[in-house]
Amino acid sequence: MDSRAGLAATPGALPYYVAFSQLLGLTVVAMTGAWLGLYRGGIAWEGALQFNVHPLSMVIGLIFLQGDALLVYRVFRNETKRTTKVLHGLLHVFALVIALVGVVAVFDYHRKKGYADLYSLHSWCGLLVLVLYFVQWLVGLSFFLFPGASFSLRSRYRPQHVFFGAAIFLLSVGTALLGLKEALLFKLGAKYSTFEAEGVLANVLGLLLVGFGVTVLYILTRSDWKRPPQAEEQALSMDFKTLTEGDSPGSQ
Amino acid sequence: MDSRAGLAATPGALPYYVAFSQLLGLTVVAMTGAWLGLYRGGIAWEGALQFNVHPLSMVIGLIFLQGDALLVYRVFRNETKRTTKVLHGLLHVFALVIALVGVVAVFDYHRKKGYADLYSLHSWCGLLVLVLYFVQWLVGLSFFLFPGASFSLRSRYRPQHVFFGAAIFLLSVGTALLGLKEALLFKLGAKYSTFEAEGVLANVLGLLLVGFGVTVLYILTRSDWKRPPQAEEQALSMDFKTLTEGDSPGSQ
């Protein structure tokens, strides 16, 4: 490719796919807000509306921000590796913090109402996502952001980090679908089958969630869209596998 | 690698991962059967038990067989490309036929009971999966199994086929989770929150479905486990991109 020296050319179609993913992601967030506003009375931390903090926070944190964190390496192709890494890590921190607000909201709501916790498939999947997300973030931080890990160790861990990052993101999308379905069936019950407006809106929201997940996965996995190694990384990565100590290229 | 000529060495850990995926897949099928047998009265084509044909058929067809069809190229590494392709296509045909039996079962059951069709997120996702699955199978057949498509056309379509194959499989797993959740909430209702045995069993089944999906995806995407080109394919694929007519390598 012509990207080995100097600025890497951005693949022609990539910006359109990224723009489409952002349009989908923002639509999902807006539509979650619209659903809660139109059919669930809006959002508040106190009282019965506290529950509604949960879906909105989870969609912003574990769907939109987590998805965007995965795309950082595709979007920022000419910034230094360190800048891109910090942005990737920060987006994941924001995602985790916002998700934790959503988790606290639902546990607090359950406690006040005397509802049982963690009995449903949605909650089991959600707990799994949170634990895996936190572990992945910690391991990612210690391997890639701290200078301790050797170059060869990083190279061996990187594909695992990417795979599990994508898997956790997809599991987040699946968990959101389960939560949406649960919220619909609890409230609508048999009315769901009469094509109530809320049910149709929520189904469309579900399909858009799937669309966002698929689009992010497509951008992430298309091999000719991967971030090309930059000049200084390229020079350093030439058969340095035996150099098992020292900092990774590009993180000067 | 040392696999370019003659028999390709199977990567050391691959058989264990494949065995684990099969163990998970068979457990998912057995557990779906156990759930229907223990808590839903078993399976029959006539009467109220006709509904139960639906979850079992979909799990056998669109989860287990579809997942195994994706793994064919990883498992059969030394057979000719044509043999592997035919097996891949056949497994997808079996999957589709069994899934269609499951779809007919639920529509027939709904019709007899006077229930509405296609109102839920599960059914919308399911319809999407079926349409995409059928289109993917037809396009795959015309590109890869018939001799008409040129080598360069196949090379350009292959990554798209693999991506959408994985995406459709994952959407099938997500749709199964939604269906499971729907079946639980319809029957258990508020009892779901009291950790009823059926609810716990179904939650475990849901997590095993997720586990099967993740394991298949891991085997499929690990780059050093990809099927190496065989000797005759290797010889033919050397910069033959300009040769836009003719049969693909390996399908002699």
Coordinates of N, CA and C in Angstrom, one line a residue, chain B residues 59-179:
Chain B
V59 N -33.3 -24.2 17.3 CA -32.0 -24.4 18.0 C -31.2 -25.4 17.2
I60 N -31.8 -26.5 16.8 CA -31.0 -27.5 16.0 C -30.6 -26.9 14.7
G61 N -31.5 -26.2 14.0 CA -31.2 -25.7 12.6 C -30.3 -24.5 12.7
L62 N -30.9 -23.4 13.2 CA -30.2 -22.1 13.1 C -29.1 -21.8 14.2
I63 N -29.0 -22.7 15.2 CA -27.9 -22.5 16.1 C -26.9 -23.6 15.9
F64 N -27.2 -24.8 16.1 CA -26.2 -25.9 16.1 C -25.7 -26.1 14.7
L65 N -26.6 -26.4 13.7 CA -26.1 -26.8 12.4 C -25.5 -25.5 11.7
Q66 N -26.1 -24.4 11.9 CA -25.6 -23.2 11.2 C -24.1 -22.9 11.8
G67 N -24.0 -23.0 13.1 CA -22.7 -22.8 13.7 C -21.7 -23.8 13.2
D68 N -22.1 -25.1 13.1 CA -21.2 -26.1 12.6 C -20.8 -25.9 11.1
A69 N -21.8 -25.4 10.3 CA -21.5 -25.1 8.9 C -20.4 -24.1 8.8
L70 N -20.4 -23.1 9.7 CA -19.4 -22.1 9.7 C -18.0 -22.6 10.0
L71 N -18.0 -23.7 10.8 CA -16.7 -24.3 11.2 C -16.1 -25.3 10.2
V72 N -16.8 -25.6 9.2 CA -16.4 -26.7 8.2 C -15.0 -26.4 7.7
Y73 N -14.7 -25.1 7.3 CA -13.4 -24.8 6.7 C -12.3 -24.8 7.8
R74 N -12.6 -24.8 9.1 CA -11.6 -24.9 10.1 C -11.3 -26.3 10.4
V75 N -12.3 -27.2 10.4 CA -12.2 -28.6 10.8 C -11.6 -29.4 9.7
F76 N -12.1 -29.2 8.4 CA -11.6 -30.1 7.3 C -10.6 -29.3 6.6
R77 N -9.3 -29.5 7.0 CA -8.2 -28.7 6.5 C -7.5 -29.3 5.3
N78 N -7.7 -30.6 5.1 CA -6.9 -31.3 4.1 C -7.7 -31.9 3.0
E79 N -9.1 -31.8 3.1 CA -9.9 -32.2 2.0 C -9.8 -31.2 0.9
T80 N -10.3 -31.6 -0.3 CA -10.3 -30.7 -1.4 C -11.3 -29.5 -1.1
K81 N -11.0 -28.4 -1.7 CA -11.8 -27.2 -1.5 C -13.3 -27.6 -1.9
R82 N -13.4 -28.3 -3.0 CA -14.8 -28.7 -3.5 C -15.6 -29.5 -2.4
T83 N -14.9 -30.5 -1.9 CA -15.6 -31.3 -0.8 C -16.0 -30.5 0.4
T84 N -15.1 -29.6 0.8 CA -15.4 -28.7 1.9 C -16.6 -27.8 1.6
K85 N -16.6 -27.2 0.4 CA -17.6 -26.3 0.0 C -19.0 -27.0 0.0
V86 N -19.0 -28.3 -0.6 CA -20.3 -29.0 -0.6 C -20.8 -29.3 0.8
L87 N -19.9 -29.7 1.7 CA -20.3 -30.0 3.0 C -20.9 -28.7 3.7
H88 N -20.2 -27.6 3.5 CA -20.6 -26.3 4.0 C -22.0 -25.9 3.5
G89 N -22.2 -26.1 2.2 CA -23.5 -25.8 1.6 C -24.6 -26.7 2.1
L90 N -24.3 -28.0 2.2 CA -25.3 -29.0 2.6 C -25.7 -28.8 4.1
L91 N -24.7 -28.5 5.0 CA -25.1 -28.2 6.4 C -26.0 -27.0 6.4
H92 N -25.8 -26.0 5.6 CA -26.7 -24.9 5.6 C -28.1 -25.2 5.1
V93 N -28.1 -26.2 4.1 CA -29.4 -26.6 3.6 C -30.2 -27.3 4.7
F94 N -29.5 -28.3 5.4 CA -30.2 -29.0 6.5 C -30.7 -28.0 7.5
A95 N -29.8 -27.0 7.8 CA -30.2 -26.0 8.8 C -31.4 -25.2 8.4
L96 N -31.5 -24.9 7.1 CA -32.6 -24.1 6.6 C -33.9 -24.9 6.6
V97 N -33.8 -26.2 6.2 CA -35.0 -27.0 6.1 C -35.5 -27.2 7.5
I98 N -34.7 -27.6 8.5 CA -35.1 -27.8 9.9 C -35.7 -26.5 10.5
A99 N -35.1 -25.4 10.1 CA -35.6 -24.1 10.6 C -37.0 -23.8 10.0
L100 N -37.2 -24.2 8.7 CA -38.5 -23.9 8.1 C -39.6 -24.8 8.8
V101 N -39.2 -26.0 9.2 CA -40.2 -26.8 9.9 C -40.6 -26.1 11.2
G102 N -39.6 -25.5 11.9 CA -39.9 -24.8 13.1 C -40.8 -23.5 12.9
V103 N -40.5 -22.9 11.7 CA -41.3 -21.7 11.4 C -42.7 -22.0 11.1
V104 N -42.9 -23.1 10.3 CA -44.3 -23.6 9.9 C -45.0 -24.0 11.2
A105 N -44.3 -24.6 12.1 CA -44.9 -25.1 13.4 C -45.5 -23.9 14.1
V106 N -44.8 -22.8 14.2 CA -45.3 -21.7 15.1 C -46.4 -20.9 14.3
F107 N -46.3 -20.8 13.0 CA -47.4 -20.1 12.3 C -48.7 -20.9 12.3
D108 N -48.5 -22.2 12.2 CA -49.7 -23.2 12.2 C -50.3 -23.1 13.6
Y109 N -49.5 -23.1 14.6 CA -50.0 -23.1 16.0 C -50.7 -21.8 16.2
H110 N -50.1 -20.7 15.8 CA -50.8 -19.4 16.0 C -52.1 -19.3 15.2
R111 N -52.2 -19.9 14.0 CA -53.4 -19.9 13.2 C -54.5 -20.7 13.9
K112 N -54.2 -21.9 14.4 CA -55.2 -22.7 15.1 C -55.7 -22.0 16.4
K113 N -54.8 -21.3 17.1 CA -55.1 -20.6 18.3 C -55.8 -19.3 18.1
G114 N -55.7 -18.7 16.9 CA -56.1 -17.4 16.6 C -55.2 -16.3 17.1
Y115 N -53.9 -16.6 17.4 CA -53.0 -15.6 17.9 C -52.5 -14.7 16.7
A116 N -52.1 -13.5 17.0 CA -51.5 -12.6 16.0 C -50.1 -13.1 15.6
D117 N -49.7 -12.8 14.4 CA -48.3 -13.2 14.0 C -47.4 -11.9 13.9
L118 N -46.2 -12.2 14.0 CA -45.1 -11.2 13.7 C -45.3 -9.8 14.3
Y119 N -45.7 -9.8 15.6 CA -45.8 -8.5 16.3 C -44.6 -8.2 17.2
S120 N -43.9 -9.3 17.6 CA -42.8 -9.1 18.6 C -41.4 -8.9 18.0
L121 N -40.5 -8.3 18.8 CA -39.2 -8.1 18.4 C -38.5 -9.4 18.0
H122 N -38.8 -10.5 18.7 CA -38.3 -11.8 18.4 C -38.7 -12.2 17.0
S123 N -40.0 -12.0 16.6 CA -40.4 -12.4 15.3 C -39.8 -11.6 14.2
W124 N -39.7 -10.3 14.5 CA -39.1 -9.4 13.5 C -37.6 -9.8 13.2
C125 N -36.9 -10.0 14.3 CA -35.5 -10.5 14.2 C -35.4 -11.8 13.5
G126 N -36.4 -12.7 13.8 CA -36.4 -14.1 13.2 C -36.6 -14.0 11.7
L127 N -37.6 -13.1 11.3 CA -37.9 -13.0 9.9 C -36.7 -12.4 9.2
L128 N -36.0 -11.4 9.8 CA -34.8 -10.8 9.2 C -33.7 -11.9 9.0
V129 N -33.5 -12.7 10.1 CA -32.5 -13.8 10.0 C -32.9 -14.8 8.8
L130 N -34.1 -15.2 8.7 CA -34.5 -16.1 7.7 C -34.3 -15.6 6.3
V131 N -34.7 -14.3 6.0 CA -34.5 -13.7 4.7 C -33.0 -13.6 4.4
L132 N -32.2 -13.0 5.4 CA -30.8 -12.9 5.1 C -30.1 -14.2 4.9
Y133 N -30.5 -15.2 5.7 CA -29.9 -16.5 5.6 C -30.2 -17.1 4.2
F134 N -31.4 -17.0 3.7 CA -31.7 -17.6 2.4 C -31.0 -16.8 1.3
V135 N -30.9 -15.5 1.4 CA -30.2 -14.7 0.4 C -28.7 -15.0 0.4
Q136 N -28.2 -15.1 1.6 CA -26.7 -15.4 1.7 C -26.4 -16.8 1.1
W137 N -27.3 -17.8 1.3 CA -27.2 -19.1 0.8 C -27.2 -19.1 -0.8
L138 N -28.2 -18.4 -1.3 CA -28.3 -18.3 -2.8 C -27.1 -17.6 -3.4
V139 N -26.7 -16.5 -2.8 CA -25.6 -15.7 -3.4 C -24.3 -16.6 -3.2
G140 N -24.1 -17.2 -2.1 CA -23.0 -18.1 -1.9 C -22.9 -19.2 -2.9
L141 N -24.1 -19.8 -3.1 CA -24.2 -20.9 -4.1 C -23.7 -20.4 -5.5
S142 N -24.3 -19.3 -5.9 CA -24.0 -18.8 -7.3 C -22.5 -18.3 -7.4
F143 N -22.0 -17.8 -6.3 CA -20.6 -17.4 -6.5 C -19.6 -18.5 -6.4
F144 N -19.8 -19.4 -5.4 CA -18.7 -20.3 -5.1 C -18.9 -21.8 -5.6
L145 N -20.2 -22.2 -5.8 CA -20.3 -23.6 -6.2 C -20.5 -23.8 -7.7
F146 N -21.1 -22.8 -8.3 CA -21.2 -22.8 -9.8 C -20.0 -22.3 -10.4
P147 N -19.6 -22.8 -11.6 CA -18.3 -22.4 -12.1 C -18.3 -21.1 -12.8
G148 N -19.4 -20.4 -12.9 CA -19.5 -19.2 -13.6 C -18.7 -18.0 -13.1
A149 N -18.7 -17.8 -11.8 CA -18.0 -16.6 -11.2 C -16.5 -16.7 -11.4
S150 N -16.0 -15.5 -11.8 CA -14.5 -15.4 -12.0 C -13.8 -15.5 -10.7
F151 N -12.5 -15.8 -10.8 CA -11.6 -15.9 -9.6 C -11.6 -14.6 -8.8
S152 N -11.5 -13.5 -9.6 CA -11.3 -12.2 -8.9 C -12.7 -11.8 -8.2
L153 N -13.8 -12.1 -8.9 CA -15.1 -11.8 -8.3 C -15.2 -12.6 -7.0
R154 N -14.8 -13.9 -7.0 CA -14.9 -14.7 -5.8 C -14.0 -14.1 -4.7
S155 N -12.8 -13.7 -5.0 CA -11.9 -13.2 -4.0 C -12.5 -11.9 -3.4
R156 N -13.2 -11.1 -4.2 CA -13.7 -9.9 -3.6 C -14.9 -10.2 -2.8
Y157 N -15.7 -11.2 -3.2 CA -17.0 -11.5 -2.4 C -16.7 -12.3 -1.1
R158 N -15.6 -13.0 -1.1 CA -15.4 -14.0 0.0 C -15.4 -13.3 1.4
P159 N -14.7 -12.2 1.6 CA -14.7 -11.5 2.9 C -16.2 -11.1 3.3
Q160 N -16.9 -10.6 2.3 CA -18.3 -10.2 2.6 C -19.1 -11.4 3.0
H161 N -18.9 -12.5 2.3 CA -19.7 -13.8 2.6 C -19.4 -14.2 4.1
V162 N -18.1 -14.2 4.4 CA -17.7 -14.6 5.8 C -18.3 -13.6 6.8
F163 N -18.2 -12.3 6.6 CA -18.7 -11.4 7.6 C -20.2 -11.6 7.8
F164 N -20.9 -11.6 6.7 CA -22.4 -11.7 6.8 C -22.8 -13.1 7.3
G165 N -22.0 -14.1 7.0 CA -22.3 -15.4 7.6 C -22.2 -15.3 9.1
A166 N -21.1 -14.7 9.6 CA -21.0 -14.6 11.1 C -22.0 -13.7 11.7
A167 N -22.4 -12.6 11.0 CA -23.4 -11.7 11.5 C -24.8 -12.4 11.6
I168 N -25.1 -13.2 10.6 CA -26.4 -13.8 10.6 C -26.4 -14.9 11.7
F169 N -25.3 -15.6 11.9 CA -25.3 -16.6 13.0 C -25.5 -15.9 14.3
L170 N -24.8 -14.8 14.5 CA -24.9 -14.1 15.8 C -26.3 -13.5 16.0
L171 N -26.9 -13.1 14.9 CA -28.3 -12.6 15.0 C -29.2 -13.7 15.3
S172 N -28.9 -14.9 14.8 CA -29.7 -16.1 15.2 C -29.6 -16.4 16.7
V173 N -28.4 -16.3 17.2 CA -28.3 -16.5 18.7 C -29.1 -15.5 19.5
G174 N -29.0 -14.2 19.0 CA -29.7 -13.1 19.7 C -31.2 -13.4 19.6
T175 N -31.7 -13.8 18.4 CA -33.1 -14.1 18.3 C -33.6 -15.2 19.2
A176 N -32.7 -16.3 19.3 CA -33.1 -17.4 20.2 C -33.2 -16.9 21.6
L177 N -32.3 -16.0 22.1 CA -32.4 -15.5 23.4 C -33.7 -14.7 23.6
L178 N -34.1 -13.9 22.6 CA -35.3 -13.2 22.7 C -36.5 -14.1 22.8
G179 N -36.5 -15.2 22.0 CA -37.6 -16.1 22.0 C -37.7 -16.9 23.4

